Amino acid sequence: MIKSDVIIIGAGPVGCVLAERIANNLKLSCHIIEKRNHIAGNCYDKVNSKGLLYHKYGPHYLRFKNKKVFNYLSNFTEWIPGNYIVKSVVKNELYPIPINIETFEKFFKKKFKSKKDLLQFIETKKIHIKNPNNAEDFVLSKLGREMYEAFYKNYTIKQWGRHPKKLSKFITGRLPIRFNKNPYYVNEKYQFMPRYGFTKMFNKMLDNKKIKISLNTDFYKIRDKVFYNKFMIYTGEPDRFFNYKYGKLDWRSLIFKFKNYKKKQIQKCVQYNYPNTFKFTRSVEIKHVTRQKSNYTVISKEFPTNTGDPYYPIMDKKNGKIYKKYENLINNINKKNIYFEGRLAKYKYFNTDEVIENALVLFDKLKKKFKK
Ligand code: UDP
């Protein structure tokens, strides 16, 4: 039997942040139930046999939309500046991605004297689409067919196992399109990595006697033996919670293949994207981001798949409809003091800083309701 003031299902970023706030600020006892053998969710990083810190579930390029989230996390870690530079491999050549002025010049073999010059040129490439509301039309209407086919089409098909026409415009819309020289992958001003890794940062959050963690524990195997005095936070898949009442939600997962090399460096930057017919979407040399000094390096290749742990909610019509039904149940279950939070539970393509911000917002709400 597990009994506590608060029960948290899942020890990912949301579970760790809420446990920390609830234990330290509300002084309530918390018990986290986690299926995996570690905390930190998909942010989990660890040191491999060559002493290299690597991101087991794919690179997490932490950045902050809201400085409050950065300030909050600064209680648990020191920082190193983010170094998030990505290149796309098109016909054996490296191009900056997100597309920037250098990408345009190299791709079209043309020099642009000014931004205006470039914008005028792109105007001739764009396809006029009245209401671009899928992932393909979004790009066609901004960049035209040549760039769409070179940089987006196959990458998106591989990543999602679906045609871009069937996916929300927000998916390809995540990637900025730039008419300047900015080479960084994301737009946010604050781009920082935890100096000693994500796992250490989240571990520090949980350093409180009021927080207990059961690892290697599947909530669904012990569900009827779990009790809370105050409330429960659930960060897993919503369809499973409700016994698939409205059917299964689809998820996209990834398989990572890691390989160590006795070389200081292999890639020119942390990530290469492959918008071609290879089976993998990207290769990552995380050392560029962790800035470790070593004679070894580790490269991971990412192979998208439909099976395995859920990583990405799928933003298409079918899953959108199913989730809406579960959302009604979720809103109702708040009455039982059960709260759904995070990328899985909300079935939304949030970034790490966004899920942490949402967890802090939820905490403020809980604080008002449950403060002794
Ligand atoms: N994308 C693409 N080509 C790229 C990079 C991204 O077509 O070189 C599209 C693809 O559909 C992808 C989406 O943009 O799923 C969002 O990319 P992002 O890098 O944000 O994905 P994440 O890092 O979350 O996997």
Coordinates of C-alpha atoms and ligand atoms in Angstrom, one line a residue:
M1 CA 0.0 0.0 0.0
I2 CA 1.2 3.5 -0.8
K3 CA -0.3 6.4 1.2
S4 CA 0.7 10.0 1.3
D5 CA -0.8 13.5 1.3
V6 CA 0.0 13.8 -2.3
I7 CA 0.5 11.0 -4.9
I8 CA 2.4 11.9 -8.1
I9 CA 2.3 9.5 -11.1
G10 CA 5.5 9.9 -13.1
A11 CA 8.9 11.3 -12.1
G12 CA 9.5 13.4 -15.2
P13 CA 10.0 17.2 -15.1
V14 CA 6.4 17.8 -14.0
G15 CA 6.5 15.2 -11.3
C16 CA 9.8 16.5 -9.9
V17 CA 8.8 20.2 -9.9
L18 CA 5.5 19.6 -8.3
A19 CA 7.0 17.2 -5.6
E20 CA 9.6 19.9 -4.8
R21 CA 7.0 22.7 -4.5
I22 CA 4.5 20.6 -2.6
A23 CA 7.1 19.3 -0.1
N24 CA 9.1 22.5 0.4
N25 CA 6.3 25.1 0.2
L26 CA 3.1 23.3 1.3
K27 CA 5.1 21.0 3.7
L28 CA 2.9 18.0 2.5
S29 CA 4.3 14.5 2.1
C30 CA 4.6 13.3 -1.5
H31 CA 5.0 9.9 -3.0
I32 CA 6.1 9.6 -6.6
I33 CA 5.4 6.4 -8.5
E34 CA 7.6 5.9 -11.5
K35 CA 7.6 3.0 -14.0
R36 CA 11.2 3.4 -15.1
N37 CA 14.3 2.8 -13.0
H38 CA 15.2 6.5 -12.9
I39 CA 13.8 10.0 -12.5
A40 CA 13.8 12.9 -14.9
G41 CA 11.6 11.4 -17.6
N42 CA 12.8 11.9 -21.1
C43 CA 15.2 14.6 -19.9
Y44 CA 17.2 11.8 -18.2
D45 CA 20.9 12.0 -18.9
K46 CA 23.7 9.7 -17.7
V47 CA 27.4 9.1 -18.1
N48 CA 28.4 6.2 -20.4
S49 CA 31.3 3.8 -20.3
K50 CA 33.6 6.4 -21.8
G51 CA 32.7 9.0 -19.2
L52 CA 30.5 11.0 -21.6
L53 CA 27.3 12.5 -20.5
Y54 CA 24.5 11.6 -23.0
H55 CA 20.8 12.2 -23.3
K56 CA 19.2 8.8 -23.2
Y57 CA 15.9 9.8 -24.8
G58 CA 17.2 12.3 -27.3
P59 CA 18.7 15.8 -26.9
H60 CA 16.8 18.3 -24.8
Y61 CA 17.8 21.8 -25.8
L62 CA 16.6 23.7 -22.8
R63 CA 15.5 27.3 -23.4
F64 CA 13.1 29.6 -21.7
K65 CA 10.1 31.5 -22.9
N66 CA 9.6 32.9 -19.4
K67 CA 12.5 34.1 -17.2
K68 CA 10.6 33.0 -14.1
V69 CA 11.1 29.3 -15.1
F70 CA 14.8 30.0 -15.5
N71 CA 15.0 31.7 -12.1
Y72 CA 13.1 28.8 -10.5
L73 CA 15.4 26.1 -11.9
S74 CA 18.5 28.2 -10.9
N75 CA 17.8 27.0 -7.4
F76 CA 18.8 23.5 -8.4
T77 CA 21.6 23.9 -10.9
E78 CA 24.4 26.1 -12.3
W79 CA 24.2 26.8 -16.1
I80 CA 26.2 26.6 -19.2
P81 CA 25.2 28.6 -22.3
G82 CA 23.2 26.6 -24.8
N83 CA 25.0 25.8 -28.1
Y84 CA 22.1 24.6 -30.1
I85 CA 23.2 24.6 -33.8
V86 CA 21.6 22.3 -36.3
K87 CA 22.4 21.6 -39.9
S88 CA 20.4 19.7 -42.5
V89 CA 22.1 17.3 -44.8
V90 CA 20.7 17.9 -48.3
K91 CA 22.5 16.1 -51.2
N92 CA 25.6 15.6 -49.1
E93 CA 25.9 19.3 -48.3
L94 CA 25.3 20.9 -44.9
Y95 CA 22.8 23.7 -44.7
P96 CA 21.8 25.8 -41.7
I97 CA 18.4 24.8 -40.3
P98 CA 16.2 26.6 -39.3
I99 CA 16.4 28.1 -42.8
N100 CA 18.3 31.4 -42.7
I101 CA 19.8 33.7 -45.2
E102 CA 22.8 31.4 -45.7
T103 CA 20.5 28.5 -46.4
F104 CA 18.7 30.5 -49.0
E105 CA 21.9 31.6 -50.7
K106 CA 23.5 28.2 -50.8
F107 CA 20.3 26.4 -51.9
F108 CA 19.4 28.8 -54.7
K109 CA 23.1 29.5 -55.5
K110 CA 22.4 33.2 -55.3
K111 CA 23.6 36.2 -53.3
F112 CA 21.0 38.5 -51.8
K113 CA 22.1 42.1 -51.3
S114 CA 19.5 42.9 -48.7
K115 CA 16.6 41.3 -46.7
K116 CA 14.3 43.1 -49.1
D117 CA 16.0 41.5 -52.0
L118 CA 15.6 38.0 -50.4
L119 CA 12.0 38.6 -49.5
Q120 CA 11.2 39.6 -53.1
F121 CA 12.8 36.5 -54.4
I122 CA 11.0 34.2 -52.0
E123 CA 7.7 35.9 -53.0
T124 CA 8.3 34.4 -56.5
K125 CA 8.7 30.9 -54.9
K126 CA 5.8 30.9 -52.5
I127 CA 2.7 29.0 -53.4
H128 CA -0.4 31.0 -52.8
I129 CA -2.7 28.9 -50.5
K130 CA -5.8 30.6 -49.2
N131 CA -6.0 29.0 -45.8
P132 CA -2.8 27.0 -45.1
N133 CA -3.8 24.7 -42.3
N134 CA -1.7 21.6 -42.5
A135 CA 2.0 21.0 -42.2
E136 CA 2.6 20.8 -45.9
D137 CA 0.6 23.9 -46.9
F138 CA 2.2 25.9 -44.2
V139 CA 5.7 25.4 -45.7
L140 CA 4.5 25.7 -49.3
S141 CA 2.9 29.0 -48.6
K142 CA 6.0 30.4 -46.8
L143 CA 8.9 28.9 -48.9
G144 CA 7.5 27.2 -52.0
R145 CA 7.9 23.6 -53.2
E146 CA 11.7 23.3 -53.8
M147 CA 12.6 24.1 -50.2
Y148 CA 9.6 22.2 -48.8
E149 CA 10.8 19.1 -50.7
A150 CA 14.4 19.5 -49.8
F151 CA 14.1 20.3 -46.1
Y152 CA 10.7 19.3 -44.8
K153 CA 8.9 16.7 -46.7
N154 CA 10.8 13.5 -46.0
Y155 CA 11.9 14.5 -42.6
T156 CA 8.2 15.0 -41.6
I157 CA 7.1 11.8 -43.2
K158 CA 9.8 9.8 -41.4
Q159 CA 9.3 11.6 -38.1
W160 CA 5.5 11.2 -37.9
G161 CA 4.9 8.2 -40.2
R162 CA 2.2 10.3 -41.9
H163 CA 2.0 12.7 -44.8
P164 CA 2.5 16.3 -43.8
K165 CA -0.9 17.1 -45.4
K166 CA -2.5 15.1 -42.6
L167 CA -0.6 16.9 -39.8
S168 CA -1.3 20.2 -38.1
K169 CA 0.5 23.3 -39.4
F170 CA 1.9 23.8 -35.8
I171 CA 4.3 20.9 -36.4
T172 CA 6.3 22.4 -39.2
G173 CA 5.5 25.8 -37.8
R174 CA 7.6 25.0 -34.8
L175 CA 10.7 25.6 -36.9
P176 CA 11.5 29.3 -37.4
I177 CA 12.1 30.6 -40.9
R178 CA 14.6 33.4 -40.9
F179 CA 15.6 36.1 -43.2
N180 CA 18.7 37.0 -41.1
K181 CA 21.9 35.1 -40.2
N182 CA 20.8 33.8 -36.8
P183 CA 22.3 30.2 -36.7
Y184 CA 20.6 29.0 -33.5
Y185 CA 18.0 26.3 -33.5
V186 CA 15.5 28.2 -31.3
N187 CA 14.4 31.8 -31.0
E188 CA 14.2 32.1 -27.2
K189 CA 16.6 34.6 -25.7
Y190 CA 17.5 32.4 -22.7
Q191 CA 19.2 29.3 -23.9
F192 CA 20.9 27.4 -21.1
M193 CA 21.8 23.8 -20.1
P194 CA 22.1 22.5 -16.6
R195 CA 25.9 22.5 -16.0
Y196 CA 26.0 18.9 -14.6
G197 CA 23.0 17.6 -16.5
F198 CA 19.3 17.3 -16.2
T199 CA 19.3 14.2 -13.9
K200 CA 21.4 16.0 -11.3
M201 CA 19.2 19.1 -11.4
F202 CA 16.0 17.1 -10.9
N203 CA 17.6 14.9 -8.2
K204 CA 18.4 18.0 -6.3
M205 CA 14.7 19.0 -6.4
L206 CA 13.7 15.8 -4.8
D207 CA 16.2 16.2 -1.8
N208 CA 13.5 16.4 0.9
K209 CA 12.5 13.8 3.5
K210 CA 8.9 14.5 2.7
I211 CA 9.4 13.1 -0.8
K212 CA 9.4 9.4 -1.4
I213 CA 9.9 7.7 -4.8
S214 CA 9.0 4.2 -5.9
L215 CA 11.0 3.5 -9.1
N216 CA 10.3 0.4 -11.2
T217 CA 6.7 0.7 -10.2
D218 CA 3.8 0.5 -12.7
F219 CA 0.9 2.6 -11.2
Y220 CA -1.6 0.4 -13.1
K221 CA -0.4 -2.7 -11.3
I222 CA -1.0 -1.2 -7.9
R223 CA -3.7 1.3 -8.6
D224 CA -6.1 0.0 -6.0
K225 CA -3.4 0.1 -3.3
V226 CA -2.6 3.8 -3.8
F227 CA -4.2 6.4 -1.5
Y228 CA -3.9 10.2 -1.2
N229 CA -5.1 12.5 1.6
K230 CA -5.2 15.7 -0.5
F231 CA -4.7 15.2 -4.2
M232 CA -3.1 13.2 -7.0
I233 CA -1.1 14.5 -10.0
Y234 CA -1.1 12.3 -13.0
T235 CA 1.5 12.8 -15.8
G236 CA 1.0 9.6 -17.9
E237 CA -1.2 8.8 -20.9
P238 CA -4.8 9.9 -20.5
D239 CA -6.3 7.1 -22.6
R240 CA -4.8 4.5 -20.3
F241 CA -6.0 6.3 -17.2
F242 CA -9.6 6.0 -18.4
N243 CA -9.2 2.4 -19.6
Y244 CA -9.3 3.4 -23.2
K245 CA -13.0 4.3 -22.9
Y246 CA -12.9 6.5 -26.1
G247 CA -10.2 4.4 -27.9
K248 CA -6.4 4.6 -28.1
L249 CA -4.5 7.8 -28.7
D250 CA -1.6 7.4 -31.2
W251 CA 1.9 8.3 -30.1
R252 CA 5.2 8.5 -32.0
S253 CA 8.2 7.1 -30.4
L254 CA 11.9 6.9 -31.1
I255 CA 14.6 4.3 -31.1
F256 CA 18.1 5.6 -30.3
K257 CA 21.3 3.9 -31.6
F258 CA 24.3 5.1 -29.7
K259 CA 27.9 4.6 -30.8
N260 CA 31.1 5.7 -29.1
Y261 CA 34.1 6.9 -31.2
K262 CA 37.7 7.4 -30.1
K263 CA 37.7 10.9 -31.7
K264 CA 37.4 14.3 -30.1
Q265 CA 34.7 15.4 -32.5
I266 CA 32.8 14.0 -35.5
Q267 CA 30.1 16.6 -36.4
K268 CA 30.5 20.3 -36.9
C269 CA 27.5 21.0 -34.6
V270 CA 25.3 19.1 -32.2
Q271 CA 22.7 17.9 -34.7
Y272 CA 22.4 16.9 -38.3
N273 CA 19.0 16.4 -39.8
Y274 CA 18.4 14.0 -42.6
P275 CA 15.4 15.0 -44.7
N276 CA 16.0 12.2 -47.1
T277 CA 15.1 8.5 -47.4
F278 CA 17.5 7.2 -44.7
K279 CA 15.6 5.5 -41.9
F280 CA 16.8 7.9 -39.2
T281 CA 15.9 11.6 -38.9
R282 CA 18.9 13.0 -37.1
S283 CA 22.3 12.3 -35.7
V284 CA 23.3 14.0 -32.5
E285 CA 26.7 14.6 -31.0
I286 CA 25.7 15.9 -27.6
K287 CA 29.2 16.9 -26.6
H288 CA 28.7 20.2 -28.5
V289 CA 26.1 21.0 -25.9
T290 CA 27.5 19.5 -22.8
R291 CA 30.9 20.9 -23.7
Q292 CA 32.7 18.0 -22.1
K293 CA 36.4 17.6 -22.8
S294 CA 37.3 14.0 -23.8
N295 CA 39.2 12.1 -26.4
Y296 CA 36.0 10.2 -27.0
T297 CA 32.6 11.2 -28.5
V298 CA 29.2 9.6 -28.7
I299 CA 26.8 9.9 -31.6
S300 CA 23.2 8.9 -31.5
K301 CA 20.9 8.3 -34.4
E302 CA 17.1 8.6 -34.1
F303 CA 14.7 6.1 -35.7
P304 CA 11.1 7.1 -35.4
T305 CA 8.6 4.3 -34.7
N306 CA 5.0 3.7 -33.7
T307 CA 5.7 1.4 -30.8
G308 CA 7.6 1.9 -27.6
D309 CA 7.4 4.6 -24.9
P310 CA 5.2 7.5 -25.9
Y311 CA 7.2 10.6 -26.9
Y312 CA 5.2 12.7 -29.2
P313 CA 1.4 13.3 -29.3
I314 CA 0.2 13.3 -32.9
M315 CA -1.4 16.5 -34.0
D316 CA -3.8 15.2 -36.5
K317 CA -7.6 15.3 -36.8
K318 CA -8.3 11.8 -35.6
N319 CA -6.3 12.1 -32.4
G320 CA -7.4 15.6 -31.8
K321 CA -11.0 14.3 -31.7
I322 CA -10.2 11.4 -29.4
Y323 CA -8.3 13.7 -27.0
K324 CA -11.2 16.2 -26.8
K325 CA -13.4 13.4 -25.4
Y326 CA -10.8 12.5 -22.7
E327 CA -10.3 16.2 -21.9
N328 CA -13.9 16.3 -20.7
L329 CA -13.3 13.4 -18.4
I330 CA -10.1 15.1 -17.2
N331 CA -11.9 18.4 -16.4
N332 CA -14.5 16.4 -14.4
I333 CA -11.9 14.4 -12.5
N334 CA -10.5 17.6 -11.0
K335 CA -13.5 17.3 -8.6
K336 CA -11.9 14.2 -7.2
N337 CA -8.7 16.2 -6.7
I338 CA -6.9 14.4 -9.5
Y339 CA -4.9 16.8 -11.8
F340 CA -3.5 15.9 -15.2
E341 CA -0.3 17.8 -16.2
G342 CA 2.6 17.5 -18.7
R343 CA 3.1 16.5 -22.4
L344 CA 1.6 13.0 -22.1
A345 CA -1.3 13.8 -19.8
K346 CA -2.3 16.9 -21.8
Y347 CA -1.5 15.3 -25.2
K348 CA 0.2 18.5 -26.3
Y349 CA 3.6 19.0 -27.9
F350 CA 5.1 21.1 -25.1
N351 CA 8.8 21.9 -24.7
T352 CA 10.5 21.2 -21.4
D353 CA 10.4 24.8 -20.2
E354 CA 6.7 24.9 -21.0
V355 CA 5.8 21.8 -19.0
I356 CA 7.7 23.3 -16.1
E357 CA 5.9 26.6 -16.4
N358 CA 2.6 24.7 -16.5
A359 CA 3.5 22.7 -13.4
L360 CA 4.3 26.0 -11.5
V361 CA 1.0 27.5 -12.6
L362 CA -0.8 24.3 -11.4
F363 CA 1.1 24.6 -8.1
D364 CA -0.2 28.1 -7.5
K365 CA -3.7 26.8 -8.0
L366 CA -3.2 23.9 -5.7
K367 CA -1.6 26.1 -3.1
K368 CA -4.7 28.3 -2.9
K369 CA -6.9 25.2 -2.5
F370 CA -4.8 23.1 -0.1
K371 CA -2.7 25.4 2.0
K372 CA -3.2 24.5 5.7
Ligands
UDP1 N1 11.2 19.6 -39.5 C1 11.5 19.4 -40.8 N2 12.9 19.4 -41.1 C2 13.8 19.7 -40.2 C3 13.5 19.9 -38.9 C4 12.1 19.9 -38.5 O1 10.7 19.1 -41.6 O2 15.0 19.7 -40.6 C5 9.7 19.6 -39.1 C6 9.3 18.2 -38.7 O3 7.9 18.0 -39.2 C7 9.4 18.2 -37.3 C8 8.9 19.6 -36.9 O4 9.5 20.4 -38.0 O5 8.6 17.2 -36.6 C9 9.4 20.2 -35.6 O6 10.8 20.0 -35.5 P1 11.5 20.1 -34.1 O7 13.0 20.1 -34.3 O8 10.9 21.2 -33.3 O9 11.1 18.7 -33.4 P2 11.5 18.0 -32.0 O10 12.9 18.6 -31.7 O11 10.5 18.4 -31.1 O12 11.6 16.6 -32.4

